[in-house]
PDB file of C-alpha atoms in Angstrom:
ATOM      1  CA  UNK S   5       0.000   0.000   0.000  1.00  0.00           C
ATOM      2  CA  UNK S   6       1.171   3.539  -0.767  1.00  0.00           C
ATOM      3  CA  UNK S   7       2.463   5.180   2.409  1.00  0.00           C
ATOM      4  CA  UNK S   8       0.824   8.238   3.932  1.00  0.00           C
ATOM      5  CA  UNK S   9       4.272   9.866   4.072  1.00  0.00           C
ATOM      6  CA  UNK S  10       4.470   9.768   0.264  1.00  0.00           C
ATOM      7  CA  UNK S  11       0.872  10.936  -0.217  1.00  0.00           C
ATOM      8  CA  UNK S  12       1.602  13.966   1.961  1.00  0.00           C
ATOM      9  CA  UNK S  13       4.198  15.063  -0.642  1.00  0.00           C
ATOM     10  CA  UNK S  14       1.780  14.823  -3.590  1.00  0.00           C
ATOM     11  CA  UNK S  15       0.850  18.313  -4.821  1.00  0.00           C
ATOM     12  CA  UNK S  16      -2.807  17.500  -5.532  1.00  0.00           C
ATOM     13  CA  UNK S  17      -3.242  16.010  -2.049  1.00  0.00           C
ATOM     14  CA  UNK S  18      -1.849  18.936  -0.089  1.00  0.00           C
ATOM     15  CA  UNK S  19      -3.972  20.112   2.869  1.00  0.00           C
ATOM     16  CA  UNK S  20      -5.647  16.702   3.327  1.00  0.00           C
ATOM     17  CA  UNK S  21      -5.451  15.301   6.858  1.00  0.00           C
ATOM     18  CA  UNK S  22      -4.373  11.738   7.708  1.00  0.00           C
ATOM     19  CA  UNK S  23      -7.940  10.446   7.785  1.00  0.00           C
ATOM     20  CA  UNK S  24      -8.657  11.876   4.334  1.00  0.00           C
ATOM     21  CA  UNK S  25      -5.366  10.575   2.940  1.00  0.00           C
ATOM     22  CA  UNK S  26      -6.217   7.133   4.263  1.00  0.00           C
ATOM     23  CA  UNK S  27      -9.477   7.295   2.299  1.00  0.00           C
ATOM     24  CA  UNK S  28      -7.566   8.284  -0.838  1.00  0.00           C
ATOM     25  CA  UNK S  29      -5.206   5.319  -0.358  1.00  0.00           C
ATOM     26  CA  UNK S  30      -8.044   3.015  -1.388  1.00  0.00           C
ATOM     27  CA  UNK S  31      -8.063   4.584  -4.854  1.00  0.00           C
ATOM     28  CA  UNK S  32      -4.310   4.197  -5.366  1.00  0.00           C
ATOM     29  CA  UNK S  33      -2.122   1.619  -7.033  1.00  0.00           C
ATOM     30  CA  UNK S  34       1.613   1.513  -7.720  1.00  0.00           C
ATOM     31  CA  UNK S  35       2.780   0.526 -11.202  1.00  0.00           C
ATOM     32  CA  UNK S  36       6.276   0.119 -12.651  1.00  0.00           C
ATOM     33  CA  UNK S  37       7.116   0.787 -16.326  1.00  0.00           C
ATOM     34  CA  UNK S  38      10.294  -0.051 -18.231  1.00  0.00           C
ATOM     35  CA  UNK S  39      12.310   2.361 -20.378  1.00  0.00           C
ATOM     36  CA  UNK S  40      10.414   3.434 -23.499  1.00  0.00           C
ATOM     37  CA  UNK S  41       7.089   2.044 -22.282  1.00  0.00           C
ATOM     38  CA  UNK S  42       4.030   4.161 -23.020  1.00  0.00           C
ATOM     39  CA  UNK S  43       1.897   4.850 -19.954  1.00  0.00           C
ATOM     40  CA  UNK S  44      -1.015   6.194 -21.979  1.00  0.00           C
ATOM     41  CA  UNK S  45      -1.701   7.571 -25.453  1.00  0.00           C
ATOM     42  CA  UNK S  46      -2.932  10.903 -26.742  1.00  0.00           C
ATOM     43  CA  UNK S  47      -6.694  10.678 -27.320  1.00  0.00           C
ATOM     44  CA  UNK S  48      -7.153   7.695 -24.995  1.00  0.00           C
ATOM     45  CA  UNK S  49      -9.822   7.892 -22.276  1.00  0.00           C
ATOM     46  CA  UNK S  50      -8.267   9.470 -19.190  1.00  0.00           C
ATOM     47  CA  UNK S  51      -9.026   7.022 -16.375  1.00  0.00           C
ATOM     48  CA  UNK S  52      -6.234   7.800 -13.893  1.00  0.00           C
ATOM     49  CA  UNK S  53      -4.586  10.754 -12.220  1.00  0.00           C
ATOM     50  CA  UNK S  54      -0.877   9.933 -11.948  1.00  0.00           C
ATOM     51  CA  UNK S  55       2.017  10.932  -9.710  1.00  0.00           C
ATOM     52  CA  UNK S  56       5.711  10.217 -10.277  1.00  0.00           C
ATOM     53  CA  UNK S  57       7.338   8.143  -7.543  1.00  0.00           C
ATOM     54  CA  UNK S  58      10.684   7.282  -9.165  1.00  0.00           C
ATOM     55  CA  UNK S  59      12.293   7.931 -12.546  1.00  0.00           C
ATOM     56  CA  UNK S  60      11.215  10.322 -15.275  1.00  0.00           C
ATOM     57  CA  UNK S  61       8.204  10.434 -17.580  1.00  0.00           C
ATOM     58  CA  UNK S  62       8.176  12.502 -20.778  1.00  0.00           C
ATOM     59  CA  UNK S  63       4.936  13.981 -22.113  1.00  0.00           C
ATOM     60  CA  UNK S  64       4.951  14.120 -25.917  1.00  0.00           C
ATOM     61  CA  UNK S  65       2.890  14.876 -28.982  1.00  0.00           C
ATOM     62  CA  UNK S  66       2.776  11.712 -31.088  1.00  0.00           C
ATOM     63  CA  UNK S  67       3.331  12.419 -34.776  1.00  0.00           C
ATOM     64  CA  UNK S  68       0.871  10.331 -36.737  1.00  0.00           C
ATOM     65  CA  UNK S  69       2.567   7.645 -38.814  1.00  0.00           C
ATOM     66  CA  UNK S  70       5.965   8.298 -37.233  1.00  0.00           C
ATOM     67  CA  UNK S  71       7.825   6.832 -34.295  1.00  0.00           C
ATOM     68  CA  UNK S  72       7.982   9.056 -31.244  1.00  0.00           C
ATOM     69  CA  UNK S  73      11.203  10.808 -30.264  1.00  0.00           C
ATOM     70  CA  UNK S  74      12.628  13.222 -27.689  1.00  0.00           C
ATOM     71  CA  UNK S  75      12.118  16.016 -30.231  1.00  0.00           C
ATOM     72  CA  UNK S  76       8.388  15.834 -29.549  1.00  0.00           C
ATOM     73  CA  UNK S  77       8.744  16.339 -25.784  1.00  0.00           C
ATOM     74  CA  UNK S  78       6.537  18.967 -24.180  1.00  0.00           C
ATOM     75  CA  UNK S  79       7.740  18.410 -20.617  1.00  0.00           C
ATOM     76  CA  UNK S  80       9.602  15.952 -18.406  1.00  0.00           C
ATOM     77  CA  UNK S  81       8.287  14.976 -14.984  1.00  0.00           C
ATOM     78  CA  UNK S  82      10.212  13.649 -11.998  1.00  0.00           C
ATOM     79  CA  UNK S  83       9.444  12.677  -8.395  1.00  0.00           C
ATOM     80  CA  UNK S  84       6.145  13.938  -6.900  1.00  0.00           C
ATOM     81  CA  UNK S  85       4.993  15.609 -10.150  1.00  0.00           C
ATOM     82  CA  UNK S  86       1.330  15.097 -11.023  1.00  0.00           C
ATOM     83  CA  UNK S  87       0.053  14.400 -14.537  1.00  0.00           C
ATOM     84  CA  UNK S  88      -2.945  12.896 -16.279  1.00  0.00           C
ATOM     85  CA  UNK S  89      -5.305  15.588 -14.959  1.00  0.00           C
ATOM     86  CA  UNK S  90      -7.367  15.235 -18.137  1.00  0.00           C
ATOM     87  CA  UNK S  91      -9.157  12.564 -16.084  1.00  0.00           C
ATOM     88  CA  UNK S  92     -11.049  15.448 -14.471  1.00  0.00           C
ATOM     89  CA  UNK S  93     -11.329  17.795 -17.467  1.00  0.00           C
ATOM     90  CA  UNK S  94     -14.014  17.104 -20.108  1.00  0.00           C
ATOM     91  CA  UNK S  95     -13.944  15.397 -22.562  1.00  0.00           C
ATOM     92  CA  UNK S  96     -11.683  13.271 -20.313  1.00  0.00           C
ATOM     93  CA  UNK S  97      -9.185  12.362 -23.042  1.00  0.00           C
ATOM     94  CA  UNK S  98      -5.421  12.472 -22.588  1.00  0.00           C
ATOM     95  CA  UNK S  99      -4.036  15.413 -24.581  1.00  0.00           C
ATOM     96  CA  UNK S 100      -0.480  14.055 -24.728  1.00  0.00           C
ATOM     97  CA  UNK S 101       1.198  10.656 -24.650  1.00  0.00           C
ATOM     98  CA  UNK S 102       3.357   9.672 -21.666  1.00  0.00           C
ATOM     99  CA  UNK S 103       6.571   7.609 -21.964  1.00  0.00           C
ATOM    100  CA  UNK S 104       9.004   6.238 -19.398  1.00  0.00           C
ATOM    101  CA  UNK S 105      12.294   8.050 -20.070  1.00  0.00           C
ATOM    102  CA  UNK S 106      14.527   6.259 -17.549  1.00  0.00           C
ATOM    103  CA  UNK S 107      15.459   2.639 -16.922  1.00  0.00           C
ATOM    104  CA  UNK S 108      12.420   2.223 -14.682  1.00  0.00           C
ATOM    105  CA  UNK S 109       9.512   4.483 -13.813  1.00  0.00           C
ATOM    106  CA  UNK S 110       7.449   3.943 -10.692  1.00  0.00           C
ATOM    107  CA  UNK S 111       4.095   5.690 -10.888  1.00  0.00           C
ATOM    108  CA  UNK S 112       1.261   6.163  -8.428  1.00  0.00           C
ATOM    109  CA  UNK S 113      -2.072   5.868 -10.250  1.00  0.00           C
ATOM    110  CA  UNK S 114      -5.307   7.144  -8.683  1.00  0.00           C
ATOM    111  CA  UNK S 115      -8.423   5.772 -10.353  1.00  0.00           C
ATOM    112  CA  UNK S 116     -10.764   8.553 -11.494  1.00  0.00           C
ATOM    113  CA  UNK S 117     -14.049   6.775 -10.800  1.00  0.00           C
ATOM    114  CA  UNK S 118     -12.904   5.731  -7.328  1.00  0.00           C
ATOM    115  CA  UNK S 119     -11.945   9.334  -6.522  1.00  0.00           C
ATOM    116  CA  UNK S 120     -15.274  10.635  -7.822  1.00  0.00           C
ATOM    117  CA  UNK S 121     -17.128   8.253  -5.521  1.00  0.00           C
ATOM    118  CA  UNK S 122     -14.951   9.478  -2.666  1.00  0.00           C
ATOM    119  CA  UNK S 123     -15.768  13.104  -3.567  1.00  0.00           C
ATOM    120  CA  UNK S 124     -19.468  12.301  -3.287  1.00  0.00           C
ATOM    121  CA  UNK S 125     -18.951  10.832   0.168  1.00  0.00           C
ATOM    122  CA  UNK S 126     -16.705  13.651   1.410  1.00  0.00           C
ATOM    123  CA  UNK S 127     -17.143  16.918  -0.511  1.00  0.00           C
ATOM    124  CA  UNK S 128     -14.263  18.531   1.368  1.00  0.00           C
ATOM    125  CA  UNK S 129     -11.822  16.008  -0.117  1.00  0.00           C
ATOM    126  CA  UNK S 130     -13.221  16.705  -3.577  1.00  0.00           C
ATOM    127  CA  UNK S 131     -12.972  20.471  -3.125  1.00  0.00           C
ATOM    128  CA  UNK S 132      -9.393  20.368  -1.893  1.00  0.00           C
ATOM    129  CA  UNK S 133      -8.137  17.942  -4.549  1.00  0.00           C
ATOM    130  CA  UNK S 134      -9.814  19.789  -7.434  1.00  0.00           C
ATOM    131  CA  UNK S 135      -8.471  23.114  -6.136  1.00  0.00           C
ATOM    132  CA  UNK S 136      -4.983  21.604  -6.144  1.00  0.00           C
ATOM    133  CA  UNK S 137      -5.517  20.145  -9.642  1.00  0.00           C
ATOM    134  CA  UNK S 138      -6.293  23.669 -10.885  1.00  0.00           C
ATOM    135  CA  UNK S 139      -3.018  24.895  -9.377  1.00  0.00           C
ATOM    136  CA  UNK S 140      -1.129  22.085 -11.162  1.00  0.00           C
ATOM    137  CA  UNK S 141      -2.756  22.983 -14.494  1.00  0.00           C
ATOM    138  CA  UNK S 142      -1.798  26.648 -14.081  1.00  0.00           C
ATOM    139  CA  UNK S 143       1.818  25.708 -13.309  1.00  0.00           C
ATOM    140  CA  UNK S 144       2.048  23.416 -16.347  1.00  0.00           C
ATOM    141  CA  UNK S 145       0.830  26.081 -18.735  1.00  0.00           C
ATOM    142  CA  UNK S 146       3.220  28.618 -17.253  1.00  0.00           C
ATOM    143  CA  UNK S 147       6.069  26.157 -17.836  1.00  0.00           C
ATOM    144  CA  UNK S 148       4.877  25.603 -21.400  1.00  0.00           C
ATOM    145  CA  UNK S 149       4.773  29.342 -21.975  1.00  0.00           C
ATOM    146  CA  UNK S 150       8.358  29.681 -20.757  1.00  0.00           C
ATOM    147  CA  UNK S 151       9.895  26.750 -22.616  1.00  0.00           C
ATOM    148  CA  UNK S 152       7.776  25.638 -25.595  1.00  0.00           C
ATOM    149  CA  UNK S 153       9.997  25.197 -28.639  1.00  0.00           C
ATOM    150  CA  UNK S 154      12.172  28.141 -27.694  1.00  0.00           C
ATOM    151  CA  UNK S 155      14.787  29.007 -30.333  1.00  0.00           C
ATOM    152  CA  UNK S 156      17.130  31.966 -29.714  1.00  0.00           C
ATOM    153  CA  UNK S 157      17.605  32.485 -33.474  1.00  0.00           C
ATOM    154  CA  UNK S 158      13.905  32.251 -34.300  1.00  0.00           C
ATOM    155  CA  UNK S 159      12.772  34.247 -37.341  1.00  0.00           C
ATOM    156  CA  UNK S 160       9.201  33.064 -36.999  1.00  0.00           C
ATOM    157  CA  UNK S 161       7.189  33.285 -33.786  1.00  0.00           C
ATOM    158  CA  UNK S 162       3.803  31.587 -33.506  1.00  0.00           C
ATOM    159  CA  UNK S 163       1.688  32.245 -30.432  1.00  0.00           C
ATOM    160  CA  UNK S 164      -1.248  30.032 -29.511  1.00  0.00           C
ATOM    161  CA  UNK S 165      -3.498  31.903 -27.093  1.00  0.00           C
ATOM    162  CA  UNK S 166      -4.283  29.346 -24.402  1.00  0.00           C
ATOM    163  CA  UNK S 167      -6.231  31.083 -21.675  1.00  0.00           C
ATOM    164  CA  UNK S 168      -9.203  29.198 -20.254  1.00  0.00           C
ATOM    165  CA  UNK S 169     -11.491  30.444 -23.029  1.00  0.00           C
ATOM    166  CA  UNK S 170      -9.038  29.370 -25.731  1.00  0.00           C
ATOM    167  CA  UNK S 171      -8.554  25.922 -24.212  1.00  0.00           C
ATOM    168  CA  UNK S 172     -12.316  25.430 -23.983  1.00  0.00           C
ATOM    169  CA  UNK S 173     -12.625  26.378 -27.668  1.00  0.00           C
ATOM    170  CA  UNK S 174      -9.986  23.845 -28.768  1.00  0.00           C
ATOM    171  CA  UNK S 175      -6.598  25.556 -28.424  1.00  0.00           C
ATOM    172  CA  UNK S 176      -4.937  22.320 -27.244  1.00  0.00           C
ATOM    173  CA  UNK S 177      -5.821  20.602 -30.527  1.00  0.00           C
ATOM    174  CA  UNK S 178      -4.487  23.625 -32.423  1.00  0.00           C
ATOM    175  CA  UNK S 179      -1.219  23.440 -30.471  1.00  0.00           C
ATOM    176  CA  UNK S 180      -0.948  19.717 -31.158  1.00  0.00           C
ATOM    177  CA  UNK S 181      -1.307  20.201 -34.918  1.00  0.00           C
ATOM    178  CA  UNK S 182       1.186  23.072 -34.872  1.00  0.00           C
ATOM    179  CA  UNK S 183       3.801  21.074 -32.964  1.00  0.00           C
ATOM    180  CA  UNK S 184       3.470  18.207 -35.444  1.00  0.00           C
ATOM    181  CA  UNK S 185       3.933  20.554 -38.409  1.00  0.00           C
ATOM    182  CA  UNK S 186       6.985  22.222 -36.843  1.00  0.00           C
ATOM    183  CA  UNK S 187       8.589  18.846 -36.113  1.00  0.00           C
ATOM    184  CA  UNK S 188       7.914  17.548 -39.616  1.00  0.00           C
ATOM    185  CA  UNK S 189       9.247  20.722 -41.261  1.00  0.00           C
ATOM    186  CA  UNK S 190      12.670  20.393 -39.650  1.00  0.00           C
ATOM    187  CA  UNK S 191      12.841  24.195 -39.366  1.00  0.00           C
ATOM    188  CA  UNK S 192      15.059  25.458 -36.549  1.00  0.00           C
ATOM    189  CA  UNK S 193      14.074  29.125 -36.834  1.00  0.00           C
ATOM    190  CA  UNK S 194      10.502  28.737 -35.615  1.00  0.00           C
ATOM    191  CA  UNK S 195       9.550  29.518 -32.044  1.00  0.00           C
ATOM    192  CA  UNK S 196       6.216  28.305 -30.668  1.00  0.00           C
ATOM    193  CA  UNK S 197       4.876  29.936 -27.523  1.00  0.00           C
ATOM    194  CA  UNK S 198       1.658  30.316 -25.584  1.00  0.00           C
ATOM    195  CA  UNK S 199      -0.003  33.417 -24.252  1.00  0.00           C
ATOM    196  CA  UNK S 200      -3.176  34.561 -22.556  1.00  0.00           C
ATOM    197  CA  UNK S 201      -6.442  35.782 -24.005  1.00  0.00           C
ATOM    198  CA  UNK S 202      -6.494  38.570 -26.618  1.00  0.00           C
ATOM    199  CA  UNK S 203      -9.809  39.802 -25.282  1.00  0.00           C
ATOM    200  CA  UNK S 204     -11.523  38.256 -28.318  1.00  0.00           C
ATOM    201  CA  UNK S 205     -13.093  35.284 -26.551  1.00  0.00           C
ATOM    202  CA  UNK S 206     -15.848  34.953 -29.144  1.00  0.00           C
ATOM    203  CA  UNK S 207     -13.255  34.284 -31.881  1.00  0.00           C
ATOM    204  CA  UNK S 208     -11.134  31.688 -30.040  1.00  0.00           C
ATOM    205  CA  UNK S 209      -8.985  29.782 -30.627  1.00  0.00           C
ATOM    206  CA  UNK S 210      -6.698  32.630 -31.754  1.00  0.00           C
ATOM    207  CA  UNK S 211      -3.181  32.269 -33.163  1.00  0.00           C
ATOM    208  CA  UNK S 212      -0.733  35.136 -33.777  1.00  0.00           C
ATOM    209  CA  UNK S 213       1.976  34.772 -36.432  1.00  0.00           C
ATOM    210  CA  UNK S 214       5.066  37.017 -36.448  1.00  0.00           C
ATOM    211  CA  UNK S 215       7.502  36.620 -39.352  1.00  0.00           C
ATOM    212  CA  UNK S 216      10.596  38.791 -39.339  1.00  0.00           C
ATOM    213  CA  UNK S 217       9.723  42.471 -39.657  1.00  0.00           C
ATOM    214  CA  UNK S 218       6.273  41.871 -41.105  1.00  0.00           C
ATOM    215  CA  UNK S 219       3.137  43.021 -39.316  1.00  0.00           C
ATOM    216  CA  UNK S 220       1.758  40.352 -36.968  1.00  0.00           C
ATOM    217  CA  UNK S 221      -1.195  38.378 -38.326  1.00  0.00           C
ATOM    218  CA  UNK S 222      -3.898  37.181 -35.936  1.00  0.00           C
ATOM    219  CA  UNK S 223      -6.009  34.228 -36.977  1.00  0.00           C
ATOM    220  CA  UNK S 224      -9.434  33.431 -35.537  1.00  0.00           C
ATOM    221  CA  UNK S 225     -11.684  30.386 -35.111  1.00  0.00           C
ATOM    222  CA  UNK S 226      -8.691  28.087 -35.537  1.00  0.00           C
ATOM    223  CA  UNK S 227      -8.807  24.292 -35.490  1.00  0.00           C
ATOM    224  CA  UNK S 228      -6.208  21.640 -36.284  1.00  0.00           C
ATOM    225  CA  UNK S 229      -6.908  21.644 -40.044  1.00  0.00           C
ATOM    226  CA  UNK S 230      -6.783  25.429 -40.292  1.00  0.00           C
ATOM    227  CA  UNK S 231      -3.555  25.479 -38.270  1.00  0.00           C
ATOM    228  CA  UNK S 232      -1.933  23.036 -40.667  1.00  0.00           C
ATOM    229  CA  UNK S 233      -3.042  25.150 -43.631  1.00  0.00           C
ATOM    230  CA  UNK S 234      -1.727  28.351 -42.036  1.00  0.00           C
ATOM    231  CA  UNK S 235       1.595  26.670 -41.285  1.00  0.00           C
ATOM    232  CA  UNK S 236       2.061  25.275 -44.800  1.00  0.00           C
ATOM    233  CA  UNK S 237       0.746  28.271 -46.718  1.00  0.00           C
ATOM    234  CA  UNK S 238       1.691  31.231 -44.524  1.00  0.00           C
ATOM    235  CA  UNK S 239       4.702  30.101 -42.492  1.00  0.00           C
ATOM    236  CA  UNK S 240       6.380  28.028 -45.191  1.00  0.00           C
ATOM    237  CA  UNK S 241       5.187  29.823 -48.345  1.00  0.00           C
ATOM    238  CA  UNK S 242       4.450  33.380 -47.254  1.00  0.00           C
ATOM    239  CA  UNK S 243       0.784  33.336 -48.229  1.00  0.00           C
ATOM    240  CA  UNK S 244      -1.411  34.897 -45.549  1.00  0.00           C
ATOM    241  CA  UNK S 245      -4.655  32.961 -45.227  1.00  0.00           C
ATOM    242  CA  UNK S 246      -7.026  35.931 -45.408  1.00  0.00           C
ATOM    243  CA  UNK S 247     -10.165  33.859 -44.835  1.00  0.00           C
ATOM    244  CA  UNK S 248      -8.981  33.050 -41.323  1.00  0.00           C
ATOM    245  CA  UNK S 249      -7.633  36.477 -40.322  1.00  0.00           C
ATOM    246  CA  UNK S 250      -9.254  38.164 -37.317  1.00  0.00           C
ATOM    247  CA  UNK S 251     -11.659  40.803 -38.536  1.00  0.00           C
ATOM    248  CA  UNK S 252     -11.086  44.259 -37.084  1.00  0.00           C
ATOM    249  CA  UNK S 253     -14.148  45.792 -35.397  1.00  0.00           C
TER     250      UNK S 253
END
């Protein structure tokens, strides 16, 4: 059984007392993965909230039809880090794939349905855990903003606006398509970053493209297909996709 001492270090379980942690123990299991093993896949139903116990797990975008590689890494997680929070965010599908990046990875898995039943029995546990999950999500997006595909010699900067409104409108899927296109292009002068809301919530997801000294172009109502078209036509060929450009009002 997972020890209470370890559970006390888990960021999503902070502020729970020993009695509450003991209740959470019943939803936990420990699982060991070998190097290169995939813990879960992008698009798969998110059934577990996970916490690193030992080793390192890499979160990656899988490029369709290609083998995964370190080049597709979004972040690397080590001891006590929480991931898999899509289990509590509709539509409850993992947005990235998770791979064991060390010789062995020991992971604590908390079953979603078991936790939900526990939340119904003790609403205070549910409130505290979900509050902590929101803190974890905020930290992850701040880390992504600071590190995503950063290139000091970048001539092209693409910003996906990923505030809450953008995420709800599909900005994660837009980011996924963009990261695939950047990886496939082999370009080293493209920087991908995230930012907050433009104040145009009704036109989300929004994407801003900056190329050299040209005026920035803001695209509206983006989805994965539109993002791929913008990347191939505008970024690679210099053709602004006027049909998608944010209308000035």
